[in-house]
Short mmCIF file of C-alpha atoms and ligand atoms in Angstrom, two decimals:
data_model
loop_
_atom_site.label_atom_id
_atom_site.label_comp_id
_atom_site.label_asym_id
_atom_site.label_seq_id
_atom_site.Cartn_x
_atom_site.Cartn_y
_atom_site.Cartn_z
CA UNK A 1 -58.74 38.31 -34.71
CA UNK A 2 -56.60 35.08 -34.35
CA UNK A 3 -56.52 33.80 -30.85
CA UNK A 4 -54.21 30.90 -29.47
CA UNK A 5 -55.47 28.60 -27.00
CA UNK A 6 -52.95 27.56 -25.12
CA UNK A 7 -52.39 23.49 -24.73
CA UNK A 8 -48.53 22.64 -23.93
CA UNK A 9 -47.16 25.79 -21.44
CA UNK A 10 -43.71 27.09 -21.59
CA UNK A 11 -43.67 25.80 -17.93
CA UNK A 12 -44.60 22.40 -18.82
CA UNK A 13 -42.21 22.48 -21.80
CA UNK A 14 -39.14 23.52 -20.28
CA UNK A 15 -39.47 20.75 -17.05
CA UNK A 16 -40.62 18.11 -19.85
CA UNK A 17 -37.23 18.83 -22.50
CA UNK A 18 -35.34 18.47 -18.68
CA UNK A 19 -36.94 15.11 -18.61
CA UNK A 20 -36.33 13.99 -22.28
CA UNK A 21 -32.35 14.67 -21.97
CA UNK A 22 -32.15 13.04 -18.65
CA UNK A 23 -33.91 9.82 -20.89
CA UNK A 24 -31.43 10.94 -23.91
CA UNK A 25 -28.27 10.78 -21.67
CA UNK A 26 -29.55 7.57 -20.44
CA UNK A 27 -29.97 5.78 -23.65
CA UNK A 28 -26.59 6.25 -24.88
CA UNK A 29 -24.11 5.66 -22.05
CA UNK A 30 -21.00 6.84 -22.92
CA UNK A 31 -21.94 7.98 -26.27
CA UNK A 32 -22.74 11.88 -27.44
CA UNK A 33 -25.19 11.13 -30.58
CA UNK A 34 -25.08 13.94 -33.30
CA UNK A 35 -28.30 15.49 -33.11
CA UNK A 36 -30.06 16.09 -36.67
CA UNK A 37 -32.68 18.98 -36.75
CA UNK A 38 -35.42 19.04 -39.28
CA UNK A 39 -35.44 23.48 -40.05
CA UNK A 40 -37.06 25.31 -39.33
CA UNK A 41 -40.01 24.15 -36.78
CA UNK A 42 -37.27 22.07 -34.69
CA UNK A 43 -34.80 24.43 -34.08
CA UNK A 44 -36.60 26.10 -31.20
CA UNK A 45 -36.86 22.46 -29.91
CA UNK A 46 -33.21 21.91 -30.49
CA UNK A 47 -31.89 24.69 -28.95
CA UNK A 48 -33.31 24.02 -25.52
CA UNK A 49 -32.51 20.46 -26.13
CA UNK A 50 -29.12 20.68 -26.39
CA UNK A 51 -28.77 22.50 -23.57
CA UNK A 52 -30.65 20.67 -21.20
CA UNK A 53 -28.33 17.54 -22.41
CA UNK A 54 -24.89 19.83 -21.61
CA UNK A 55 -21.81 20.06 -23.59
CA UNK A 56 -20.41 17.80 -26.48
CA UNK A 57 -23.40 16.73 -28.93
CA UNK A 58 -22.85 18.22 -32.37
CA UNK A 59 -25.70 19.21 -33.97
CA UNK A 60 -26.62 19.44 -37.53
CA UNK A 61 -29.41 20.02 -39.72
CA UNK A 62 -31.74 19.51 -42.75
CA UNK A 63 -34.55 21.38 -44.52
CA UNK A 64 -37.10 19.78 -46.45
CA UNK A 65 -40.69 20.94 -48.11
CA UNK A 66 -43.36 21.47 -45.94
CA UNK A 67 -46.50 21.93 -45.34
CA UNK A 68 -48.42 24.70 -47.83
CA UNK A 69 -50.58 26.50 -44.44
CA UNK A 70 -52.13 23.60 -42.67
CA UNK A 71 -52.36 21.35 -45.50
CA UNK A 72 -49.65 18.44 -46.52
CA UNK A 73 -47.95 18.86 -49.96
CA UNK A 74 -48.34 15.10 -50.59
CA UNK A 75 -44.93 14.25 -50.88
CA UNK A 76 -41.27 15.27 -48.74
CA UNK A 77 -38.15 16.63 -50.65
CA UNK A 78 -34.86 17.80 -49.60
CA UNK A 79 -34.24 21.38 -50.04
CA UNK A 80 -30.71 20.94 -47.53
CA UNK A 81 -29.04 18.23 -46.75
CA UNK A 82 -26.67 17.62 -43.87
CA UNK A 83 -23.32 18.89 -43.36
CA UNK A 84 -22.23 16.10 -41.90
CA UNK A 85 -21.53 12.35 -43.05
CA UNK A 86 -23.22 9.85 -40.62
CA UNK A 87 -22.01 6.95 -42.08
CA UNK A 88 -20.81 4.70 -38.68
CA UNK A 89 -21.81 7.47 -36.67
CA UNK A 90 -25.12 7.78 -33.57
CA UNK A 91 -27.58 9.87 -35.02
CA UNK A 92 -30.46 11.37 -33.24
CA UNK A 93 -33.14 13.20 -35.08
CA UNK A 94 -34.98 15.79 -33.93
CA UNK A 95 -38.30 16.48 -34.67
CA UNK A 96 -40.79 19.07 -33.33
CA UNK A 97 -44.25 17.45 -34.34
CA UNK A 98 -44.86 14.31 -35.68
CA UNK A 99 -48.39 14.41 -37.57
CA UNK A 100 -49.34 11.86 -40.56
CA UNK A 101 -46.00 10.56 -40.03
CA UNK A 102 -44.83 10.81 -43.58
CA UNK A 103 -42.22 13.42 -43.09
CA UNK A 104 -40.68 11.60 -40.65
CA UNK A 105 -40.71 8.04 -42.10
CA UNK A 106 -39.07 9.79 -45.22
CA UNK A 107 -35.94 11.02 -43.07
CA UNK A 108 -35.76 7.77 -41.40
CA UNK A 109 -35.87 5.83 -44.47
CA UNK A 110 -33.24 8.41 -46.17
CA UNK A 111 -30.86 8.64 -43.17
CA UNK A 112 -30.93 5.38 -42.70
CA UNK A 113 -29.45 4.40 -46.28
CA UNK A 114 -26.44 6.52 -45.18
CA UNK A 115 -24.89 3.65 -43.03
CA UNK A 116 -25.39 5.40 -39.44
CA UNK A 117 -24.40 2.86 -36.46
CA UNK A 118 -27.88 4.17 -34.41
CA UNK A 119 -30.57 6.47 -35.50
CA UNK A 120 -33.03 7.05 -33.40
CA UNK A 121 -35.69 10.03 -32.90
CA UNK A 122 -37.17 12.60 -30.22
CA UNK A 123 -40.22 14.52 -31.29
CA UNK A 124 -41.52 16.99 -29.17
CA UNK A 125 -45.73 16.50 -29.94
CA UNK A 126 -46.96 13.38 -31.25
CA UNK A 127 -50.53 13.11 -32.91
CA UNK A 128 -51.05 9.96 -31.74
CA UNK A 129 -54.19 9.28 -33.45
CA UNK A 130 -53.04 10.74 -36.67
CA UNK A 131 -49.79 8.87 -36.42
CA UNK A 132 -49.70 6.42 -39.58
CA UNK A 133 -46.29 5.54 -39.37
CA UNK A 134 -44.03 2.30 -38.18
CA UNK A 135 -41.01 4.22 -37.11
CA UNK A 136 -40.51 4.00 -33.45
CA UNK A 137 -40.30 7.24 -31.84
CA UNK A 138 -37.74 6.38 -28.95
CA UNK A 139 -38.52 10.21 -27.40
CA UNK A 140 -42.10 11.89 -26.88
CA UNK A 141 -42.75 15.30 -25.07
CA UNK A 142 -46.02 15.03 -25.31
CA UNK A 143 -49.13 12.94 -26.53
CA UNK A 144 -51.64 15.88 -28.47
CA UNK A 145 -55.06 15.81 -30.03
CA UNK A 146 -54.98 15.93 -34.23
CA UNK A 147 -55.83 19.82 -34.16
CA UNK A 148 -53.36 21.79 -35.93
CA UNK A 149 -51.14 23.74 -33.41
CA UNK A 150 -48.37 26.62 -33.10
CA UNK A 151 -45.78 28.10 -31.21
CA UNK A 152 -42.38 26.88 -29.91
CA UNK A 153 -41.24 26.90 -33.42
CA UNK A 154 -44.25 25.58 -35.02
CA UNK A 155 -46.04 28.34 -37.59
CA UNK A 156 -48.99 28.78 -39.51
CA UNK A 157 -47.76 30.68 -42.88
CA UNK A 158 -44.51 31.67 -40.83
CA UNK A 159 -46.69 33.03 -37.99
CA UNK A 160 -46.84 31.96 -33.85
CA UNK A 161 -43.16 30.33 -34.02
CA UNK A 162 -41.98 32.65 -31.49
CA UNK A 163 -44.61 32.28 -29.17
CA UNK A 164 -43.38 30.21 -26.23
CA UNK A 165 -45.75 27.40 -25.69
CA UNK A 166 -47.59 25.70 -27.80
CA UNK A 167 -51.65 25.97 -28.86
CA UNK A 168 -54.54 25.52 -30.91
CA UNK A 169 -55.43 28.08 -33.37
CA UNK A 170 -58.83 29.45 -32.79
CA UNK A 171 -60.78 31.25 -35.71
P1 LIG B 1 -46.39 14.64 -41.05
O1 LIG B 1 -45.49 14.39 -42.22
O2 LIG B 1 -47.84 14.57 -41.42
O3 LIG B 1 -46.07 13.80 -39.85
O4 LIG B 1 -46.19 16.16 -40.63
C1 LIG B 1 -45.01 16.58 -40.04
C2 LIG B 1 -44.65 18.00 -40.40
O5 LIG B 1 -45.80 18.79 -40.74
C3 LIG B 1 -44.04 18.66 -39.19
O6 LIG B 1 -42.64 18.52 -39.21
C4 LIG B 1 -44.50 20.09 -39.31
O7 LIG B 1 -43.59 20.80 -40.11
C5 LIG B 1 -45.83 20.00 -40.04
N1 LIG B 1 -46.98 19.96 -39.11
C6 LIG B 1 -47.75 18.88 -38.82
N2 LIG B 1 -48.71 19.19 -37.94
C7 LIG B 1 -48.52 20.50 -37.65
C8 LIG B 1 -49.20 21.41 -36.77
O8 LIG B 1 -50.19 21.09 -36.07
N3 LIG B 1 -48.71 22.67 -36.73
C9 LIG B 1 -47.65 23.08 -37.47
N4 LIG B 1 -46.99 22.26 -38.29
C10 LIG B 1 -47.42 20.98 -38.38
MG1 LIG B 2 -40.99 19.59 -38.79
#
């Protein structure tokens, strides 16, 4: 039978998405970014998030290909796009894992193009070491090891999103 090991707890997640809207609410004075969700991983991610940074941020999302089980496809398409037009407008995506890297430097590069006045991004896990990328990510929950994980959203073949923290899957 499949077994999680937990690595992240729900305790640790719900005092550390606390922590990255306090930083969120400090980086844009004033300002109420529109936060862009990447379906369907993030959404568990963005739902705490959003409350934890109060009322007025808009929120919006976008689905693209992903993985096939635990391996990459190779290359990102859109499958939906955003609602909403961010030309001139603060845009904050939200990611819930940032592997490779290549998913997210695809957004960036695409979002970007559309004219926004900020764009910046929040991941929730980071694989550092696997990290390949160039895109600064302005908001980390946490730093994990390159060993596929699930839970909080993430899934293995649309399994373990619900599960509340986040772990490695043991075989
Ligand atoms: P990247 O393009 O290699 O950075 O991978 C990012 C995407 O792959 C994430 O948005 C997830 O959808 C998926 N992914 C990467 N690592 C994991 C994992 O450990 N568990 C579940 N999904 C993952
Ligand atoms: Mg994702």
């Amino acid at each position: 039978m499949t077994e999680i090991e937990p690595i992240v707890t729900e305790a640790q997640i719900r005092q550390r998405v606390k922590e990255m809207a306090e930083e969120i609410r400090a980086a844009y004075p004033g300002d109420k970014p529109l936060l862009v969700a990447v379906l369907k991983g993030a959404v568990f991610f963005l739902a705490d998030l959003c409350r934890a940074l109060g009322p007025g941020f808009p929120i919006d999302f976008l689905s693209i290909k992903a993985y096939d089980g635990e391996r990459p496809s190779g290359a990102v398409q859109i499958r939906l796009d955003l609602a909403t037009d961010i030309r001139g407008r603060q845009v904050l995506l939200v990611e819930d894992i940032v592997d490779s890297g290549m998913t997210l430097t695809y957004l960036y590069e695409m979002l970007s193009a559309r004219g926004p006045s900020g764009l910046r991004v929040a991941a929730l896990l980071l694989k550092q070491e696997a990290y390949e990328g160039s895109v600064e990510i302005d908001f980390v929950g946490f730093r994990i090891p390159s060993r596929f994980v699930v839970g909080y959203g993430l899934d293995l073949n649309e399994e373990w999103r619900n599960l509340p923290f986040v772990g490695f899957v043991k075989s």
